Short mmCIF file of C-alpha atoms in Angstrom, two decimals:
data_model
loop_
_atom_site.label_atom_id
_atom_site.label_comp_id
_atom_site.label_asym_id
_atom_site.label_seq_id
_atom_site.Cartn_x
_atom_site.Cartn_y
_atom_site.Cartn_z
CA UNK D 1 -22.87 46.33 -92.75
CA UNK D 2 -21.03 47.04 -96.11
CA UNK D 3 -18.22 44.58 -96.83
CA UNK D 4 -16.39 44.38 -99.63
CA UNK D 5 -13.86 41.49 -99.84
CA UNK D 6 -11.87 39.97 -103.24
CA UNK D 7 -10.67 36.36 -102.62
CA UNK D 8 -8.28 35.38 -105.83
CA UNK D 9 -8.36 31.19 -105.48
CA UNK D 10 -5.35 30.01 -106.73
CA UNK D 11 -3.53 26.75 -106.44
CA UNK D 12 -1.52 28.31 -103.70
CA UNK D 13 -2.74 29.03 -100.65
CA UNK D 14 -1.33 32.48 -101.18
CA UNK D 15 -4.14 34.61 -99.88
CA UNK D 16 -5.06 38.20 -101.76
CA UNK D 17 -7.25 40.32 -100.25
CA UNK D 18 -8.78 43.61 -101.31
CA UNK D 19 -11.37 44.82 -99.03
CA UNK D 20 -13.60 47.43 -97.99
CA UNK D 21 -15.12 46.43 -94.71
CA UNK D 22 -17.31 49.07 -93.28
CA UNK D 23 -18.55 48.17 -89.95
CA UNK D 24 -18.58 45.50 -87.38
CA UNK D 25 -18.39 41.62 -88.45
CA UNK D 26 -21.64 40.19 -88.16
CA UNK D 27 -23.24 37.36 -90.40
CA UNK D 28 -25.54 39.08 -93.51
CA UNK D 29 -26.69 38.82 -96.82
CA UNK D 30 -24.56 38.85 -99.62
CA UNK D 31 -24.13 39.13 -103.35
CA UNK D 32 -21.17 36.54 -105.32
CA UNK D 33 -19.54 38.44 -108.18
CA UNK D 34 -16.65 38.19 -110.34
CA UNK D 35 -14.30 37.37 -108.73
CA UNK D 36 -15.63 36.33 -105.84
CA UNK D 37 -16.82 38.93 -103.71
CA UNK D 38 -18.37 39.81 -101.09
CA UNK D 39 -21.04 42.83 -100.38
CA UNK D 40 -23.54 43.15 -98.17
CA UNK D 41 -25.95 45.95 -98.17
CA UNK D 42 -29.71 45.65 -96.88
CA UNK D 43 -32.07 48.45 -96.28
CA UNK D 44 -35.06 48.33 -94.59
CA UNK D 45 -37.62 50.47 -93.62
CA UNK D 46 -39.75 50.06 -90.54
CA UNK D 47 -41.87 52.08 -88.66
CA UNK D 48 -40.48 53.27 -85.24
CA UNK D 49 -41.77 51.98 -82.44
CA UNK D 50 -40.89 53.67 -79.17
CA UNK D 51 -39.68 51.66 -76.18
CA UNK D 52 -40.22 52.08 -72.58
CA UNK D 53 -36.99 53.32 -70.65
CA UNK D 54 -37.76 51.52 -67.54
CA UNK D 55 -34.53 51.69 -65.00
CA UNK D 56 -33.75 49.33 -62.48
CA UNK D 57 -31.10 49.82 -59.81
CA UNK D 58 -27.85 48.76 -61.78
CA UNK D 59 -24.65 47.08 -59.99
CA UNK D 60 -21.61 47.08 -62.08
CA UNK D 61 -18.76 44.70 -61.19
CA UNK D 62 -15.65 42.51 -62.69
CA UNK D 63 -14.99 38.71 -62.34
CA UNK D 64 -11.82 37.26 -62.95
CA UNK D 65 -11.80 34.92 -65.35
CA UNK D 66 -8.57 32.45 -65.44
CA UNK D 67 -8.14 30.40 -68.95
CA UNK D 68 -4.56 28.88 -69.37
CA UNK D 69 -2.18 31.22 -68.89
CA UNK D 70 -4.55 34.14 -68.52
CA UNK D 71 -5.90 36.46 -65.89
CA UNK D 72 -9.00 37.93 -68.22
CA UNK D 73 -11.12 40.20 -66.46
CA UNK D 74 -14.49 40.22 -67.46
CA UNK D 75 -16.89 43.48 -67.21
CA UNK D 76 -20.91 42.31 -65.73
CA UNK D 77 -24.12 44.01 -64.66
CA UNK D 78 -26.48 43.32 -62.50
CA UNK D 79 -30.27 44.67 -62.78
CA UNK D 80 -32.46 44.18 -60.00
CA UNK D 81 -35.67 45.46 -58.53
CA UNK D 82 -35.32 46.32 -54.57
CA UNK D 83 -37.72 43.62 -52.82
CA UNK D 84 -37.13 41.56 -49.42
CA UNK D 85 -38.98 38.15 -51.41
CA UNK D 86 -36.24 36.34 -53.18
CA UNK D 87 -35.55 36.63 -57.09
CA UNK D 88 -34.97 34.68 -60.50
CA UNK D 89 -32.02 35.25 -62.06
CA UNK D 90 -31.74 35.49 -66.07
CA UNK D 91 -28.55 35.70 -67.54
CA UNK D 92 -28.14 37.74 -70.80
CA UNK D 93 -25.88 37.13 -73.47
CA UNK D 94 -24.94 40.07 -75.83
CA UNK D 95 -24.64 39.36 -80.05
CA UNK D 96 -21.64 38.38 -80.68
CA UNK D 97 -19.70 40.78 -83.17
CA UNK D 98 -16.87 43.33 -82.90
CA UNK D 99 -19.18 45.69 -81.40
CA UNK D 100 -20.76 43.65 -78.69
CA UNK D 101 -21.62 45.11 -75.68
CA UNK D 102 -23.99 44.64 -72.36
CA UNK D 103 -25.73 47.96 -73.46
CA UNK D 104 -27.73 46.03 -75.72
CA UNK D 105 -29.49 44.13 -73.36
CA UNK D 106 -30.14 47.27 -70.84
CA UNK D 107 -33.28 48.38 -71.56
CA UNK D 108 -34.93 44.75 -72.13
CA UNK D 109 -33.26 43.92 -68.80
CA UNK D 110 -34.55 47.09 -66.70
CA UNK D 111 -38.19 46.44 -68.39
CA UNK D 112 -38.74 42.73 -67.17
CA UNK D 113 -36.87 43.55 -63.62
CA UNK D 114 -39.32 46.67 -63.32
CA UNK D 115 -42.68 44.36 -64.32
CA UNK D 116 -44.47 42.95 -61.16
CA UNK D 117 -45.92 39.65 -61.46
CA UNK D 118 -45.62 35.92 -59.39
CA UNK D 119 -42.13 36.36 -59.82
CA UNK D 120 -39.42 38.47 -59.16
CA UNK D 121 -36.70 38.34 -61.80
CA UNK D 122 -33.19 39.89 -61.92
CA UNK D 123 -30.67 39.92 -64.93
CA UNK D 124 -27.15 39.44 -65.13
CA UNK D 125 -25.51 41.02 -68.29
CA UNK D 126 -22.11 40.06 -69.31
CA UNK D 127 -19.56 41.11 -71.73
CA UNK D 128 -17.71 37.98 -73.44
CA UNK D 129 -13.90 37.78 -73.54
CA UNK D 130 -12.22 39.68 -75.50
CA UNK D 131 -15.39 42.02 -76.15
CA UNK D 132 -17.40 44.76 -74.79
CA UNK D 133 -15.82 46.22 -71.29
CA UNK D 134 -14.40 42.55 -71.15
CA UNK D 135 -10.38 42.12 -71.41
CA UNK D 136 -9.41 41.18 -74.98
CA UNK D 137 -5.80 39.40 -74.24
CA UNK D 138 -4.13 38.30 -77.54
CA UNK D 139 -5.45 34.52 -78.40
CA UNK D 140 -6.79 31.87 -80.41
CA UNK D 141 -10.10 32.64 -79.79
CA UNK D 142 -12.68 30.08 -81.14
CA UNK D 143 -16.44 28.58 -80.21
CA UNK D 144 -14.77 26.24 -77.44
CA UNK D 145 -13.05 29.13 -75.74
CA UNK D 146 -16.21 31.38 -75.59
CA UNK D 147 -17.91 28.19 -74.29
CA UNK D 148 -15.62 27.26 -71.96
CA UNK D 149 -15.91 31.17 -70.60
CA UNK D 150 -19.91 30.66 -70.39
CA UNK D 151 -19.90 27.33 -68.57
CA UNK D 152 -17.31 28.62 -65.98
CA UNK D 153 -19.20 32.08 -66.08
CA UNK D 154 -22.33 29.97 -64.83
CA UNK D 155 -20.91 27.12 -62.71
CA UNK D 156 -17.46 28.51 -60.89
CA UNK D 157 -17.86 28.52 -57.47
CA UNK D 158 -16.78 32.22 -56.94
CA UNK D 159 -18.47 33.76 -60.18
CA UNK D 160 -21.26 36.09 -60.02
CA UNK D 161 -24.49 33.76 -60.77
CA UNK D 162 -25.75 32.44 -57.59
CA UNK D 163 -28.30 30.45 -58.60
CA UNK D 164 -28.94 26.44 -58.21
CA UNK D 165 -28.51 23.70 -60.88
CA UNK D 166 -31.33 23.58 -63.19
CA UNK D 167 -32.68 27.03 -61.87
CA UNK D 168 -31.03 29.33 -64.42
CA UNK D 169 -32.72 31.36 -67.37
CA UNK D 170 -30.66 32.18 -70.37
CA UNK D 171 -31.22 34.78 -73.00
CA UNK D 172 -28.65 35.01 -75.83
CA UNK D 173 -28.73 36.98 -79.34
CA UNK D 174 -26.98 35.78 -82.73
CA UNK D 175 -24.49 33.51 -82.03
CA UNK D 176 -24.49 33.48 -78.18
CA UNK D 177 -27.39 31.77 -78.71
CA UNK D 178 -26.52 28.61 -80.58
CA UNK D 179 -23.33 28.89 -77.94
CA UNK D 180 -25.63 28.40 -75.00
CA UNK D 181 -27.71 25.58 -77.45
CA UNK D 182 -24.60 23.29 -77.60
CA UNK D 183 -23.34 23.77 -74.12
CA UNK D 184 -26.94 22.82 -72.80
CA UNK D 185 -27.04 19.92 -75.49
CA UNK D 186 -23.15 18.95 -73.91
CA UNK D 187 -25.05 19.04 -70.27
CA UNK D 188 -22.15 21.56 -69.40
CA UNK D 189 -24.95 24.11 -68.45
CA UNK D 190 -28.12 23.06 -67.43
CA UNK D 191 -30.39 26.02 -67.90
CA UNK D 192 -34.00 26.09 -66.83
CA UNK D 193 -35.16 27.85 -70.06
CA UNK D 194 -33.61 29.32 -72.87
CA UNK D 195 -34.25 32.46 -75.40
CA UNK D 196 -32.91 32.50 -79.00
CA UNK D 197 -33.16 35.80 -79.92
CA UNK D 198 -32.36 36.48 -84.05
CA UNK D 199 -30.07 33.50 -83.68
CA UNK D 200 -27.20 32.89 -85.92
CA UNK D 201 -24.56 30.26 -86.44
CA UNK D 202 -22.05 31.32 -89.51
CA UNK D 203 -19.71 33.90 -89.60
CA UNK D 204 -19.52 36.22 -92.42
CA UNK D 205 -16.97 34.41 -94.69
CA UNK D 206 -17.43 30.90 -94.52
CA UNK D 207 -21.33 31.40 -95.30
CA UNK D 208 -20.12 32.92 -98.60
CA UNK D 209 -17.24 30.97 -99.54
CA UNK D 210 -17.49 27.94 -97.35
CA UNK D 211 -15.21 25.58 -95.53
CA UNK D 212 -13.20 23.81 -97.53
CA UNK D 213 -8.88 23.38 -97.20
CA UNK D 214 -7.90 26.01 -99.52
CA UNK D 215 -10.22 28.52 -98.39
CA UNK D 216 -9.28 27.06 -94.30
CA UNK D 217 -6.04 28.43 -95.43
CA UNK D 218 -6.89 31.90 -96.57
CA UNK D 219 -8.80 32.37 -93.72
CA UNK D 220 -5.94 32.12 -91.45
CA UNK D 221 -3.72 34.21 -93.16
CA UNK D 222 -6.52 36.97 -92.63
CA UNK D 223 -6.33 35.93 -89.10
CA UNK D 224 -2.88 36.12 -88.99
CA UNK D 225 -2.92 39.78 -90.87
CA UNK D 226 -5.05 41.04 -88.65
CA UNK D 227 -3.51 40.17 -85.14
CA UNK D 228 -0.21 41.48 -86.68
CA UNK D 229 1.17 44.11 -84.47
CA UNK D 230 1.39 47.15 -86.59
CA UNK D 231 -0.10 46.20 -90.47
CA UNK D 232 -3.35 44.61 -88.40
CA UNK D 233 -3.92 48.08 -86.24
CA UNK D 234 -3.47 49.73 -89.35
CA UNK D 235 -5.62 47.51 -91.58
CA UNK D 236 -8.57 47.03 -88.52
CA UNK D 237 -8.53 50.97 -87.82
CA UNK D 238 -8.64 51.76 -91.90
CA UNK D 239 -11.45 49.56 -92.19
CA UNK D 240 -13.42 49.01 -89.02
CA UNK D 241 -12.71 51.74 -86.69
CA UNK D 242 -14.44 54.38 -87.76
CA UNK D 243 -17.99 56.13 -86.75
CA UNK D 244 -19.43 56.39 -90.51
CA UNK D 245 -18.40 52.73 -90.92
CA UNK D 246 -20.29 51.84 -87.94
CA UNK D 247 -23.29 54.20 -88.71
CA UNK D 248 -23.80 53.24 -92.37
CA UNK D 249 -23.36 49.12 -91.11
CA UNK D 250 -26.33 49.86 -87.97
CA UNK D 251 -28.39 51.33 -90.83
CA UNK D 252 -27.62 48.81 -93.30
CA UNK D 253 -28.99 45.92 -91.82
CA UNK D 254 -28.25 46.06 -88.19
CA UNK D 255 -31.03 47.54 -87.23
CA UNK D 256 -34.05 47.52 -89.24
CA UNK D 257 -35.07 51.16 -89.63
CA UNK D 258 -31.80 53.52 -89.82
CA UNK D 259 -33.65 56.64 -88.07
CA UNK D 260 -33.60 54.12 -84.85
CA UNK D 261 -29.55 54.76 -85.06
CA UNK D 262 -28.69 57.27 -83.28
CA UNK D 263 -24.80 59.53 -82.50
CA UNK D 264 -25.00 57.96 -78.80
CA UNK D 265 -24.69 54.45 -80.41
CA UNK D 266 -22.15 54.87 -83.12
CA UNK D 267 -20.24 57.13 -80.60
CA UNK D 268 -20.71 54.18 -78.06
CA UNK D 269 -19.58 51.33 -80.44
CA UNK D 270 -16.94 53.23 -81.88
CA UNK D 271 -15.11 53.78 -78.77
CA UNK D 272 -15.30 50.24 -78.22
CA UNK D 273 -13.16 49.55 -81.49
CA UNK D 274 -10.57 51.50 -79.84
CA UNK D 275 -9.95 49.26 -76.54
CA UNK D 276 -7.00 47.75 -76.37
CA UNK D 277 -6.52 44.36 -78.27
CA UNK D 278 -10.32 45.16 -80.17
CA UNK D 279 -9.23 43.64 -83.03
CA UNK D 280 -8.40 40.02 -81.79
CA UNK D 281 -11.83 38.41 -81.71
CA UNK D 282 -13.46 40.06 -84.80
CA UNK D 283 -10.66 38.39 -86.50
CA UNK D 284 -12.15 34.86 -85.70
CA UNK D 285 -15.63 35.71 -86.23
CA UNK D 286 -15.13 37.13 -89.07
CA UNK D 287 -13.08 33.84 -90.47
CA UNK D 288 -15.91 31.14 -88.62
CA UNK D 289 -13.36 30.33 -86.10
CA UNK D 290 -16.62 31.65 -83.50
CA UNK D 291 -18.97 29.20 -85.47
CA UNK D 292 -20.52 26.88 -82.75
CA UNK D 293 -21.81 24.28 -85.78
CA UNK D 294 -20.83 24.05 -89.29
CA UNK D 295 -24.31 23.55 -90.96
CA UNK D 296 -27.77 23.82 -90.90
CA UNK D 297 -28.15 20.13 -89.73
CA UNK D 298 -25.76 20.55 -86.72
CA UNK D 299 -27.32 23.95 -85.79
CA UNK D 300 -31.18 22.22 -85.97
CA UNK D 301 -29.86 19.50 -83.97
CA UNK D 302 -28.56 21.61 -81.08
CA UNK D 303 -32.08 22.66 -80.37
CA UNK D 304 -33.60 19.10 -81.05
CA UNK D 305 -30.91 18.01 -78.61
CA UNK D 306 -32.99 19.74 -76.14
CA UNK D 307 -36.85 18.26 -76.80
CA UNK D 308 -38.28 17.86 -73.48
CA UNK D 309 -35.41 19.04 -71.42
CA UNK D 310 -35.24 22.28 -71.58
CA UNK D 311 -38.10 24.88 -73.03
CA UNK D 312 -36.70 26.90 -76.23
CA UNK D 313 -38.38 30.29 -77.13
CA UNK D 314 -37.19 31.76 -80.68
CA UNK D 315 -37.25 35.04 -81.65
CA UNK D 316 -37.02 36.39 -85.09
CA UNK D 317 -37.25 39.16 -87.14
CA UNK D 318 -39.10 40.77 -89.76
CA UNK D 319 -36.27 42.53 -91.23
CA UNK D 320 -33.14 40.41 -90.74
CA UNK D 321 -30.33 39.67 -93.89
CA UNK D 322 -31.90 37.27 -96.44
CA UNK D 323 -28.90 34.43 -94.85
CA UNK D 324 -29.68 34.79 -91.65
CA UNK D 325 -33.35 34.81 -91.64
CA UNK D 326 -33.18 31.92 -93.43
CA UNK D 327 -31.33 29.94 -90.81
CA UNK D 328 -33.82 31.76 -87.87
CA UNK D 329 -36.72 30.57 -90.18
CA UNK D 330 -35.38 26.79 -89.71
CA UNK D 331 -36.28 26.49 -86.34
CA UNK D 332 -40.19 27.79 -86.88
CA UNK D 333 -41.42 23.94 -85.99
CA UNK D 334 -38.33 22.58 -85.46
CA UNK D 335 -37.54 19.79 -82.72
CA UNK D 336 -36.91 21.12 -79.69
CA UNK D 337 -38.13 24.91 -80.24
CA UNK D 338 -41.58 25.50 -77.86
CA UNK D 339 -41.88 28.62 -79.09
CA UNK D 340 -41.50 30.82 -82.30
CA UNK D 341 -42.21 34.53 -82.27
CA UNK D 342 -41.15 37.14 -84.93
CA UNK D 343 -41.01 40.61 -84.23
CA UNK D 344 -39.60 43.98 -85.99
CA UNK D 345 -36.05 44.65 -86.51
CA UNK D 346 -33.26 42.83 -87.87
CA UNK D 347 -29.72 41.86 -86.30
CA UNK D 348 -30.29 43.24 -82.94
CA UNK D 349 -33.86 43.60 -82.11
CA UNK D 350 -33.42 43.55 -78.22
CA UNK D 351 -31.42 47.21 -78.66
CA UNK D 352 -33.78 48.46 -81.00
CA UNK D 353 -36.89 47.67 -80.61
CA UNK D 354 -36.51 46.63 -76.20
CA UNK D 355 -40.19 46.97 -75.30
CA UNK D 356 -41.57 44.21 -77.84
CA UNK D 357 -38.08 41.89 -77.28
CA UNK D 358 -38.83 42.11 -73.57
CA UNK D 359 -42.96 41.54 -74.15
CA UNK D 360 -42.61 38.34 -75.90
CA UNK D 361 -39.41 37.60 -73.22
CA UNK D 362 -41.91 38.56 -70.04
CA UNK D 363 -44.51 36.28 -71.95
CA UNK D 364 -42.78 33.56 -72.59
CA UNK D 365 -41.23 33.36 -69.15
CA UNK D 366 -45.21 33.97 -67.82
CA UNK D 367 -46.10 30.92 -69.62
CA UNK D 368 -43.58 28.28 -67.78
CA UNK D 369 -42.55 30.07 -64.76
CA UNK D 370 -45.61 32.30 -63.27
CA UNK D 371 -46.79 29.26 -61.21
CA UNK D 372 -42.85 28.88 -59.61
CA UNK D 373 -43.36 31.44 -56.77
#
């Protein structure tokens, strides 16, 4: 991503705002000038590795989701392998930015439905509120909405995961991750296992310029700006909506080597900055209102919360931003994490690089589960 953002603090809580934001919202390295500024630009340059397209048979479907006053429908997939012995379900959470999307997970899904082993796993992918092919309904969007969304997601009586307590597998990238972490430390999910994959925990802004009242303030009056019915179209489509935003932020330092970015994607995540209401929840990531924890201590403790309970696999990446490798490095012998595994890439390895994502997934899931059947 390239962002370029000018906070002027004052004693007011007056908020100006010059900014070139090029490119989806999602946490990064940065560089503090004068004035304060933001800009993010990384470069990397890995060798391609290809990935196996395996396909599984794919069931697309909506699920109603009802929160307060609104009806939200909410856009899932199902990937399965055709067997009569029953399955394992695994439920997939996509990186949470304003991008976001169930494609990401496809071809890591269709590779460990397609394996044969003891078990036979399905995956459920689904597209958060307010993201994706998900209804994005005007509202205050924040960590305890999108975990109130998982938990009923997983435990309503009419939703799409028909699994038993305690018999659930989750997978979740960036900050979906530390989202499942705290609703598993809450006990409001109970997952069998979960996967970590280049988790994150601090949106773009408040990593910079931190938390404190005056800057609380500014941050809302971006909020505000932004959900503003014509000036926040006009601001959101002049700086995110666009397909040479979104191609120079994947080849920035979403994905780790920019000839792995190809037209289908940008074409892909640009149309998805053009649903209707697209620019609601980028708004709140982008100001931390998305944050599940507010430091490294409470984002180490989620996972510590879960010693013993519950086995944690991490996976990093070699080429993630210098920020949020740092938090991802954190949890290498950390309480609570069984498992720590790098691999290529950077922001969103399971897209790019699918066949060594799912590999160290399949592995991982060999090493507590194979026995189960």
């Amino acid at each position: 991503m390239v962002l370029s953002a000018t906070f002027m603090p004052s004693s007011s809580p007056k908020l100006t705002l010059y900014a070139k934001i090029r490119g989806p919202f999602y946490p990064h390295s940065v560089r503090l000038l004068n004035p304060f500024k933001i800009r993010a630009s990384t470069t990397l340059d890995y060798s391609n590795v290809s990935a196996n397209d395996k396909s599984s048979p794919l069931k697309t479907s909506n699920w109603q989701w009802k929160f307060k006053d609104n009806l939200v429908n909410i856009y899932y997939e199902e990937h399965i392998k055709e067997c009569p012995e029953p399955s394992q379900n695994i439920l997939m959470m996509p990186t949470i930015s304003d991008v976001s999307t169930v494609e990401e997970w496809r071809l890591a899904a269709g590779d460990i439905v397609q394996r044969s082993g003891n078990v036979n796993w399905r995956a459920t992918i689904v597209d958060w509120p307010g993201l994706g092919y998900s209804d994005r309904p005007k509202m205050d969007y924040n960590a305890d909405v999108l975990e109130k969304f998982l938990v009923d997601f997983i435990n309503s009586p009419n939703g799409p995961i028909k699994q038993p307590e305690n018999d659930l597998i989750i997978f979740g990238g960036g900050h979906a991750a530390s989202i499942v972490a705290r609703a598993a430390k809450k006990g409001l999910v109970k997952p069998k296992a979960i996967a970590a994959v280049a988790p994150t925990w601090a949106g773009p802004l408040p990593i910079v310029f931190g938390r404190d009242s005056s800057m609380e303030t500014r941050y809302g009056l971006l909020r505000g700006t932004l959900k503003a019915p014509a000036v926040g179209w006009m601001m959101y489509n002049m700086l995110v909506s666009n397909e040479k935003a979104i191609q120079s932020q994947y080849k920035s330092h979403v994905y780790a080597n920019p000839d792995n970015v190809t037209p289908g994607i940008v074409e892909s995540r640009y149309a998805l900055t053009k649903r209707k209401g697209a620019r609601y929840l980028p708004a709140a990531f982008l100001t931390g209102q998305l944050d599940p924890v507010t430091s490294r201590e409470e984002f180490l403790e989620l996972f510590a919360a879960l010693e013993g309970k519950t086995p944690v696999l991490v996976v990093s990446t070699e080429g993630s931003p210098k920020r949020s490798k740092a938090e991802m490095e954190a949890l290498k012998g950390a309480k609570g994490v069984s498992k720590f595994v790098e691999v290529p890439g950077a922001l969103l390895p399971q897209e790019e690089y699918p066949a060594l994502v799912a590999e160290e997934l399949y592995q991982f899931l060999q090493q507590y589960f194979a026995s189960d059947a």
